[in-house]
CSV table of C-alpha atoms and ligand atoms in Angstrom, one decimal:
chain,number,residue,atom,x,y,z
H,1,UNK,CA,-2.6,13.3,-17.6
H,2,UNK,CA,-3.3,11.6,-14.2
H,3,UNK,CA,-6.9,11.9,-13.0
H,4,UNK,CA,-7.0,9.4,-10.2
H,5,UNK,CA,-7.2,11.0,-6.7
H,6,UNK,CA,-7.2,8.7,-3.7
H,7,UNK,CA,-9.3,11.0,-1.5
H,8,UNK,CA,-12.4,9.5,-3.1
H,9,UNK,CA,-11.4,6.0,-2.0
H,10,UNK,CA,-9.3,6.6,1.2
H,11,UNK,CA,-10.2,4.3,4.0
H,12,UNK,CA,-12.2,1.9,1.8
H,13,UNK,CA,-12.0,-1.9,2.3
H,14,UNK,CA,-9.0,-2.2,-0.1
H,15,UNK,CA,-7.1,0.4,2.0
H,16,UNK,CA,-8.1,-1.6,5.1
H,17,UNK,CA,-6.5,-4.8,3.7
H,18,UNK,CA,-3.4,-3.1,2.3
H,19,UNK,CA,-2.8,-0.8,5.2
H,20,UNK,CA,-3.4,-3.4,7.9
H,21,UNK,CA,-1.0,-5.8,6.3
H,22,UNK,CA,1.7,-3.1,5.7
H,23,UNK,CA,1.4,-1.9,9.3
H,24,UNK,CA,1.9,-5.5,10.5
H,25,UNK,CA,5.0,-5.9,8.2
H,26,UNK,CA,6.5,-2.6,9.4
H,27,UNK,CA,5.8,-3.4,13.1
H,28,UNK,CA,7.4,-6.8,12.6
H,29,UNK,CA,10.5,-5.4,10.8
H,30,UNK,CA,11.1,-2.6,13.3
H,31,UNK,CA,11.1,-5.1,16.2
H,32,UNK,CA,14.7,-5.8,15.3
H,33,UNK,CA,17.1,-2.9,16.2
H,34,UNK,CA,18.5,-2.6,12.6
H,35,UNK,CA,17.8,0.3,10.3
H,36,UNK,CA,15.6,-0.2,7.2
H,37,UNK,CA,14.6,1.5,4.1
H,38,UNK,CA,10.9,2.2,3.2
H,39,UNK,CA,10.1,2.9,-0.4
H,40,UNK,CA,6.8,3.7,-2.2
H,41,UNK,CA,6.4,4.1,-5.9
H,42,UNK,CA,2.8,5.6,-5.8
H,43,UNK,CA,2.6,7.5,-2.5
H,44,UNK,CA,-0.6,9.6,-2.8
H,45,UNK,CA,-1.0,12.6,-0.5
H,46,UNK,CA,-0.5,10.6,2.8
H,47,UNK,CA,-3.2,12.5,4.8
H,48,UNK,CA,-6.9,12.3,4.0
H,49,UNK,CA,-9.8,14.2,5.4
H,50,UNK,CA,-12.7,11.7,5.7
H,51,UNK,CA,-15.2,14.6,6.3
H,52,UNK,CA,-14.3,16.1,2.9
H,53,UNK,CA,-16.8,16.5,0.1
H,54,UNK,CA,-14.9,14.0,-2.0
H,55,UNK,CA,-14.8,11.2,0.6
H,56,UNK,CA,-18.5,11.8,1.5
H,57,UNK,CA,-19.4,11.6,-2.2
H,58,UNK,CA,-18.4,7.9,-2.6
H,59,UNK,CA,-19.1,6.9,1.1
H,60,UNK,CA,-16.3,4.3,0.7
H,61,UNK,CA,-14.7,5.1,4.1
H,62,UNK,CA,-18.1,4.9,5.8
H,63,UNK,CA,-18.4,1.3,4.4
H,64,UNK,CA,-14.7,0.7,5.1
H,65,UNK,CA,-12.5,1.8,8.0
H,66,UNK,CA,-15.6,3.1,9.9
H,67,UNK,CA,-16.8,-0.4,10.1
H,68,UNK,CA,-13.5,-2.3,10.0
H,69,UNK,CA,-11.5,-0.4,12.7
H,70,UNK,CA,-13.2,-2.5,15.4
H,71,UNK,CA,-11.9,-5.7,13.8
H,72,UNK,CA,-8.4,-4.8,15.1
H,73,UNK,CA,-7.3,-4.9,18.8
H,74,UNK,CA,-6.3,-1.5,20.2
H,75,UNK,CA,-2.6,-2.5,20.1
H,76,UNK,CA,-2.7,-3.7,16.5
H,77,UNK,CA,-0.1,-1.5,14.6
H,78,UNK,CA,-2.7,-0.3,12.1
H,79,UNK,CA,-5.0,1.0,14.9
H,80,UNK,CA,-2.1,2.4,16.8
H,81,UNK,CA,-0.9,4.4,13.8
H,82,UNK,CA,-4.5,5.6,12.9
H,83,UNK,CA,-5.0,6.7,16.5
H,84,UNK,CA,-1.7,8.6,16.5
H,85,UNK,CA,-2.7,10.3,13.2
H,86,UNK,CA,-6.0,11.4,14.6
H,87,UNK,CA,-4.4,12.8,17.7
H,88,UNK,CA,-2.1,14.8,15.5
H,89,UNK,CA,-4.5,15.9,12.7
H,90,UNK,CA,-8.0,15.7,14.1
H,91,UNK,CA,-10.8,13.1,14.4
H,92,UNK,CA,-11.5,12.9,10.6
H,93,UNK,CA,-7.9,12.3,9.6
H,94,UNK,CA,-7.0,9.1,7.8
H,95,UNK,CA,-3.4,8.0,7.2
H,96,UNK,CA,-2.4,6.9,3.7
H,97,UNK,CA,0.4,4.4,3.5
H,98,UNK,CA,3.3,6.9,3.8
H,99,UNK,CA,2.0,8.5,7.0
H,100,UNK,CA,1.2,5.0,8.5
H,101,UNK,CA,4.7,4.0,7.7
H,102,UNK,CA,6.2,7.2,9.2
H,103,UNK,CA,4.3,6.5,12.5
H,104,UNK,CA,5.7,3.0,12.6
H,105,UNK,CA,9.3,3.6,11.5
H,106,UNK,CA,12.1,5.0,13.6
H,107,UNK,CA,14.6,7.9,13.3
H,108,UNK,CA,17.3,5.6,11.9
H,109,UNK,CA,15.1,4.4,9.0
H,110,UNK,CA,15.1,6.0,5.5
H,111,UNK,CA,11.9,6.9,3.6
H,112,UNK,CA,11.6,7.3,-0.2
H,113,UNK,CA,8.3,8.3,-1.7
H,114,UNK,CA,7.4,8.9,-5.3
H,115,UNK,CA,4.3,10.8,-6.5
H,116,UNK,CA,3.9,12.0,-10.0
H,117,UNK,CA,0.7,14.1,-9.7
H,118,UNK,CA,1.9,17.7,-8.9
H,119,UNK,CA,-1.0,18.6,-6.5
H,120,UNK,CA,-0.8,15.2,-4.7
H,121,UNK,CA,3.0,15.6,-4.5
H,122,UNK,CA,2.6,19.1,-2.9
H,123,UNK,CA,0.1,17.7,-0.3
H,124,UNK,CA,2.4,14.7,0.3
H,125,UNK,CA,5.3,17.1,1.0
H,126,UNK,CA,3.1,19.0,3.5
H,127,UNK,CA,1.9,15.9,5.3
H,128,UNK,CA,5.4,14.5,5.6
H,129,UNK,CA,7.1,17.8,6.5
H,130,UNK,CA,7.9,16.7,10.0
H,131,UNK,CA,9.5,13.4,8.9
H,132,UNK,CA,12.8,13.2,7.1
H,133,UNK,CA,11.3,11.5,4.0
H,134,UNK,CA,12.7,12.0,0.5
H,135,UNK,CA,9.9,13.0,-1.9
H,136,UNK,CA,10.6,12.1,-5.5
H,137,UNK,CA,8.4,14.0,-8.0
H,138,UNK,CA,8.8,11.4,-10.7
H,139,UNK,CA,7.6,8.1,-12.0
H,140,UNK,CA,7.6,5.7,-9.1
H,141,UNK,CA,8.9,2.7,-11.1
H,142,UNK,CA,11.9,4.8,-12.3
H,143,UNK,CA,12.5,6.0,-8.7
H,144,UNK,CA,12.5,2.4,-7.5
H,145,UNK,CA,15.0,1.3,-10.2
H,146,UNK,CA,17.2,4.3,-9.3
H,147,UNK,CA,17.2,3.8,-5.6
H,148,UNK,CA,17.3,0.0,-5.4
H,149,UNK,CA,19.3,-1.5,-3.7
H,150,UNK,CA,18.6,1.1,-1.1
H,151,UNK,CA,20.8,2.0,1.9
H,152,UNK,CA,20.1,0.6,4.4
H,153,UNK,CA,19.7,-2.6,2.4
H,154,UNK,CA,17.1,-4.2,4.7
H,155,UNK,CA,13.7,-2.8,3.8
H,156,UNK,CA,10.3,-2.8,2.2
H,157,UNK,CA,9.0,-1.5,-1.1
H,158,UNK,CA,5.3,-0.8,-1.6
H,159,UNK,CA,3.8,-0.6,-5.1
H,160,UNK,CA,0.2,0.8,-5.3
H,161,UNK,CA,-0.5,1.9,-8.8
H,162,UNK,CA,-3.8,3.4,-9.7
H,163,UNK,CA,-3.8,1.1,-12.8
H,164,UNK,CA,-5.0,4.1,-14.9
H,165,UNK,CA,-2.4,3.1,-17.5
H,166,UNK,CA,-3.6,-0.2,-18.7
H,167,UNK,CA,-0.1,-1.4,-19.6
H,168,UNK,CA,0.7,-1.4,-15.8
H,169,UNK,CA,-0.8,-4.9,-15.6
H,170,UNK,CA,1.5,-6.1,-18.3
H,171,UNK,CA,4.7,-4.5,-17.2
H,172,UNK,CA,4.5,-4.9,-13.4
H,173,UNK,CA,5.7,-8.6,-13.3
H,174,UNK,CA,8.8,-7.7,-15.3
H,175,UNK,CA,9.5,-4.6,-13.1
H,176,UNK,CA,9.2,-6.6,-9.9
H,177,UNK,CA,11.5,-9.4,-11.3
H,178,UNK,CA,14.1,-6.8,-12.2
H,179,UNK,CA,13.8,-5.0,-8.8
H,180,UNK,CA,14.2,-8.4,-7.0
H,181,UNK,CA,17.4,-9.1,-9.0
H,182,UNK,CA,18.9,-5.8,-7.9
H,183,UNK,CA,17.7,-6.1,-4.3
H,184,UNK,CA,17.3,-9.7,-3.4
H,185,UNK,CA,16.7,-9.1,0.3
H,186,UNK,CA,14.0,-6.5,-0.1
H,187,UNK,CA,10.4,-7.2,0.9
H,188,UNK,CA,8.3,-6.2,-2.2
H,189,UNK,CA,4.6,-5.6,-1.7
H,190,UNK,CA,2.2,-5.1,-4.6
H,191,UNK,CA,-1.4,-4.0,-4.3
H,192,UNK,CA,-3.9,-4.9,-7.1
H,193,UNK,CA,-7.6,-4.8,-7.6
H,194,UNK,CA,-9.7,-7.9,-8.1
H,195,UNK,CA,-11.7,-7.1,-11.2
H,196,UNK,CA,-15.1,-8.6,-12.1
H,197,UNK,CA,-13.9,-9.5,-15.6
H,198,UNK,CA,-10.7,-11.2,-14.4
H,199,UNK,CA,-8.4,-8.8,-16.3
H,200,UNK,CA,-6.0,-8.7,-13.3
H,201,UNK,CA,-5.4,-12.5,-13.5
H,202,UNK,CA,-2.7,-12.6,-16.3
H,203,UNK,CA,-0.5,-10.3,-14.1
H,204,UNK,CA,-0.8,-12.6,-11.1
H,205,UNK,CA,0.0,-15.7,-13.3
H,206,UNK,CA,3.1,-13.9,-14.7
H,207,UNK,CA,4.2,-12.9,-11.1
H,208,UNK,CA,3.8,-16.4,-9.9
H,209,UNK,CA,5.6,-17.9,-13.0
H,210,UNK,CA,8.8,-16.1,-12.0
H,211,UNK,CA,9.3,-18.3,-8.9
H,212,UNK,CA,10.4,-15.4,-6.7
H,213,UNK,CA,11.3,-16.4,-3.1
H,214,UNK,CA,8.9,-16.5,-0.2
H,215,UNK,CA,5.9,-15.2,-2.2
H,216,UNK,CA,2.6,-14.7,-0.5
H,217,UNK,CA,-0.7,-13.8,-2.2
H,218,UNK,CA,-3.7,-12.6,-0.2
H,219,UNK,CA,-7.1,-11.7,-1.5
H,220,UNK,CA,-10.3,-10.4,0.0
H,221,UNK,CA,-13.6,-9.9,-1.6
H,222,UNK,CA,-16.3,-7.3,-0.8
H,223,UNK,CA,-19.3,-5.8,-2.5
H,224,UNK,CA,-18.4,-3.2,-5.2
H,225,UNK,CA,-18.7,0.4,-3.9
H,226,UNK,CA,-21.3,0.9,-6.7
H,227,UNK,CA,-23.2,-1.7,-8.7
H,228,UNK,CA,-21.5,-0.7,-11.9
H,229,UNK,CA,-17.9,-0.8,-10.4
H,230,UNK,CA,-15.5,-3.3,-11.7
H,231,UNK,CA,-13.6,-3.8,-8.5
H,232,UNK,CA,-15.0,-6.7,-6.4
H,233,UNK,CA,-12.0,-7.2,-4.1
H,234,UNK,CA,-8.4,-6.4,-3.2
H,235,UNK,CA,-5.2,-8.3,-3.4
H,236,UNK,CA,-1.7,-8.1,-2.1
H,237,UNK,CA,1.3,-10.0,-3.5
H,238,UNK,CA,4.5,-10.2,-1.4
H,239,UNK,CA,8.1,-11.2,-2.3
H,240,UNK,CA,10.3,-12.1,0.7
H,241,UNK,CA,7.2,-12.1,2.9
H,242,UNK,CA,8.3,-11.9,6.5
H,243,UNK,CA,7.7,-14.9,8.8
H,244,UNK,CA,4.3,-14.7,10.5
H,245,UNK,CA,2.6,-12.7,7.7
H,246,UNK,CA,0.7,-15.7,6.5
H,247,UNK,CA,-1.0,-16.1,9.9
H,248,UNK,CA,-1.8,-12.4,9.8
H,249,UNK,CA,-3.4,-12.7,6.4
H,250,UNK,CA,-5.5,-15.6,7.6
H,251,UNK,CA,-6.8,-13.6,10.5
H,252,UNK,CA,-7.7,-10.7,8.2
H,253,UNK,CA,-9.5,-13.1,5.8
H,254,UNK,CA,-11.7,-14.2,8.7
H,255,UNK,CA,-12.7,-10.6,9.3
H,256,UNK,CA,-13.6,-9.9,5.7
H,257,UNK,CA,-15.5,-13.2,5.5
H,258,UNK,CA,-17.8,-12.0,8.3
H,259,UNK,CA,-18.7,-8.9,6.3
T,1,SAM,N1,-0.2,4.4,-1.7
T,1,SAM,C1,-1.4,5.2,-1.3
T,1,SAM,C2,-2.0,4.7,-0.1
T,1,SAM,O1,-2.2,3.4,0.0
T,1,SAM,O2,-2.3,5.5,0.8
T,1,SAM,C3,-2.4,5.3,-2.4
T,1,SAM,C4,-1.8,5.7,-3.7
T,1,SAM,S1,-3.0,6.0,-5.0
T,1,SAM,C5,-3.8,4.5,-5.2
T,1,SAM,C6,-2.0,6.1,-6.4
T,1,SAM,C7,-1.2,7.4,-6.5
T,1,SAM,O3,-0.2,7.2,-7.6
T,1,SAM,C8,-2.0,8.6,-7.0
T,1,SAM,O4,-1.8,9.6,-6.0
T,1,SAM,C9,-1.4,9.0,-8.4
T,1,SAM,O5,-1.3,10.4,-8.6
T,1,SAM,C10,0.0,8.4,-8.3
T,1,SAM,N2,0.7,8.0,-9.5
T,1,SAM,C11,0.1,7.5,-10.7
T,1,SAM,N3,1.0,7.2,-11.6
T,1,SAM,C12,2.2,7.4,-11.0
T,1,SAM,C13,3.5,7.1,-11.4
T,1,SAM,N4,3.8,6.6,-12.6
T,1,SAM,N5,4.5,7.4,-10.5
T,1,SAM,C14,4.3,7.9,-9.3
T,1,SAM,N6,3.0,8.2,-8.9
T,1,SAM,C15,2.0,7.9,-9.7
């Protein structure tokens, strides 16, 4: 039974890192007039209300996007997409990764989103109703294996597990290796938490050991949302990282360092 709900964490500093980098990647990839595929294994509900009781309870958005939005120029793709979502859904709306992507992608692009939690999948369907996204109510890793290589072949896969299932850390390197074999041109992006006890580290070592092409690892640190929380930072690991992404990660690191 899945209990994780992203509404408690939407717009936190981990989302800022992940969503800012993904927005940059999609903006870069859509600059070329060639269609692409966008896939997500763990989509979430896509539209979050930051004035909700759940979001207010943790205060993570207040310590996240509320502070961090000013880090980005008004024409940064993350800010542009957030502004468009607010215009559409109201001042407290925050876009999860599927909605951010939908705002940055074009009519010729294809979107595949997996979400296993029934309530989150319903909400995802509602939030994405005006976009021609395919919603897969199934395990996201199975969806990715089934859809890859996607058509169009050019594209991006985002993997953001909630790591509720502890074996995720062990099996993700193998899953990514297999997906890359099936889809060698795909940009694969994995989000992971940086944990106080270092229990995420074997996964990173195993990912790096595979010698996948054009890998890029970016990590930021921030104070835990609560003293007893294990997460002390956020990481992204890319395969086939687009040209220019490294400079973007360096610029983002500078912003987190100033926190
Ligand atoms: N990608 C979202 C974003 O950045 O806005 C956040 C997603 S949240 C961290 C993880 C989501 O994955 C949850 O909504 C959870 O219900 C869903 N989930 C958990 N296990 C799953 C699985 N095996 N397949 C698909 N979805 C899953």
